[in-house]
Amino acid sequence: MKKTILVTGGAGYIGSITILELLRNTDFEVVSLDNYLNSSPKTFQRIKKITGKDILNYEIDLRDLNSLRKVFENQKIEGIIHFAALKSVPESLAKPHWYYDNNFNSQLNIMKCCEEFGVQNLIFSSSCSVYGEVQNLPVDENTPLSEVKCPYAHTKRVGEEMLSFWAHQSGVNTIALRYFNPVGADPSGLLGEDPRNTPTNLVPVITGSAIGILPPVKVFGSDYPTRDGSCIRDYVHVNDIADAHIKALIYLFEHKNTSFFDIINLGTGSGVTVLEMIQAFEKVTGQKLNYILSNRRDGDVAQIYSNPQKAKKLLNWIPQYDVNQMMETAWKWQINLKNEI
Ligand code: NAD
Ligand code: WQD
């Protein structure tokens, strides 16, 4: 009997690529839940175009417990990948209670349904933003957490803490994956990031600017104590992130976890500067990017990158895509998105 996996936030950026990789590489049945708060039903048309398969999406707000229960009554769910959340750092600073309401109540309802319907396996989307400003690099999972910089990061930090306590009490096998900076698109060029909001993350800002729908790129800060003065981040391809989720799910199904709750970093381990990202874009596209050196952005840390050894050891996860491929796939997607009918 095939296991059914519920992917919340399945119409979003990482959720949709994960569904695609689940369809390509596993036997799992997949159902999605997404209210299109930051996405659209077009995602599922794109997945169908690539795989020929229809995905059942429940258009439900996760905060609506009674509607959520129906999803679990309709089919036996054996694993959940909980992506659905609001994720914008600046928006969370402007509207903190919206972020606390959406992210916590969605998560709490998922936890309640795990208990009510006997779901034993849960993967939670966490973020490197839980580390705050760190002194010692690279960061591993034991790096002490410093003050978070925004309500968004706070929802992830507290979300992890809630799960840690609850997983032991409820016996639900839970893993929180802390993504560093997911970027890029499916190599087919037919699926990638397509948010309702104007993008603020570096790579969609670069590709959006290059294609003419966003203004020239501002490089936030050129006086940081880094090799070229711009910030350093650990960019990781979205299909590698998706692959890690599948590996984490199988790890739980095979009962390889030794504790009910664990935390795993998902990054490549390499720090790349903003200017190096721009150079990679120019190299793979053969076009000059219009950018200006600008002031630092509030809340940015100078540098952060992961120690990914735990993911390698426990999940046998080794990221496959380099920075050039991240830019190449992001650009291919941006062009196709512009031309999509
Ligand atoms: P996304 O916005 O593209 O996808 C999230 C999806 O969740 C959207 O389709 C949205 O409509 C849906 N959603 C939000 N609230 C909902 C609710 N109450 N009910 C139903 N659906 C709801 O974001 P993403 O980039 O795919 O991120 C997925 C997860 O990964 C999020 O939890 C995010 O915080 C986390 N994360 C993302 C990044 C990143 O840079 N993209 C980095 C670290 C962690
Ligand atoms: C990357 C670098 C900017 C835009 C956030 C969250 C993190 C994760 C990813 C969710 C920084 C610089 C950016 C621009 C720029 N998301 N930049 N010009 O801030 O590292 O991480 O998103 O969990 O948790 O904190 O990502 O893509 O916004 O910025 O110079 O127009 O690019 O200063 O150094 P960030 P980002």
XYZ file of N, CA, C and O in Angstrom, residues 2 6 57 69 97 117 121 147 172 176 179 186 207 213 217 225 230 235 250-251 285 314 316:
92
model
N 0.606 2.144 -0.958
C 1.417 3.360 -1.026
C 1.100 4.282 0.139
O -0.056 4.449 0.501
N 1.056 14.418 3.030
C 0.418 15.738 2.919
C 1.518 16.804 2.868
O 2.368 16.878 3.767
N -5.286 19.426 -4.505
C -4.955 20.477 -3.532
C -6.206 20.862 -2.758
O -7.251 21.160 -3.347
N -9.437 19.077 9.463
C -9.773 17.702 9.886
C -10.310 16.876 8.725
O -10.040 15.680 8.613
N 1.665 40.677 14.145
C 0.628 39.720 14.630
C 0.099 38.839 13.526
O -0.298 37.722 13.783
N -5.280 12.047 14.331
C -5.387 11.084 13.228
C -4.184 10.133 13.159
O -3.999 9.438 12.160
N 4.768 11.011 11.461
C 5.990 11.575 10.877
C 5.750 12.981 10.359
O 4.847 13.202 9.545
N 19.950 36.581 19.471
C 18.653 37.266 19.346
C 18.149 37.220 17.905
O 18.915 37.514 16.972
N 5.370 11.789 18.150
C 5.396 12.007 16.691
C 6.850 12.286 16.278
O 7.491 13.188 16.817
N 13.036 19.200 12.163
C 13.016 20.586 11.680
C 14.230 20.765 10.781
O 15.363 20.496 11.203
N 16.697 25.673 6.569
C 17.246 26.007 5.252
C 18.061 27.280 5.367
O 17.661 28.221 6.040
N 13.400 24.576 -11.007
C 13.555 23.249 -11.584
C 14.325 23.359 -12.908
O 14.055 24.267 -13.704
N 17.014 38.383 -11.224
C 16.415 37.933 -12.497
C 15.263 38.862 -12.910
O 15.091 39.145 -14.097
N 11.327 43.736 -15.176
C 10.099 43.970 -14.396
C 10.401 44.566 -13.010
O 9.495 44.927 -12.287
N 19.229 46.458 -9.488
C 19.481 45.805 -8.202
C 20.300 46.726 -7.304
O 21.274 47.327 -7.751
N 32.887 43.512 6.551
C 34.230 42.918 6.654
C 34.293 41.546 5.969
O 34.539 40.517 6.604
N 30.615 42.874 0.350
C 29.166 42.567 0.363
C 28.918 41.338 1.244
O 29.840 40.579 1.558
N 23.883 29.919 -0.343
C 22.797 29.689 -1.304
C 22.752 28.201 -1.647
O 23.786 27.586 -1.901
N 12.031 9.533 4.320
C 12.378 8.110 4.261
C 13.145 7.699 5.530
O 12.923 6.627 6.099
N 14.006 8.582 5.993
C 14.756 8.361 7.246
C 13.778 8.103 8.404
O 13.962 7.184 9.198
N 24.510 33.988 -18.036
C 23.541 34.562 -18.987
C 24.239 35.352 -20.098
O 23.611 35.703 -21.093
N 23.413 11.916 8.528
C 22.139 11.259 8.859
C 21.317 10.935 7.607
O 20.681 9.896 7.532
N 22.472 11.274 4.295
C 23.267 11.050 3.090
C 22.934 12.095 2.024
O 22.846 11.795 0.835
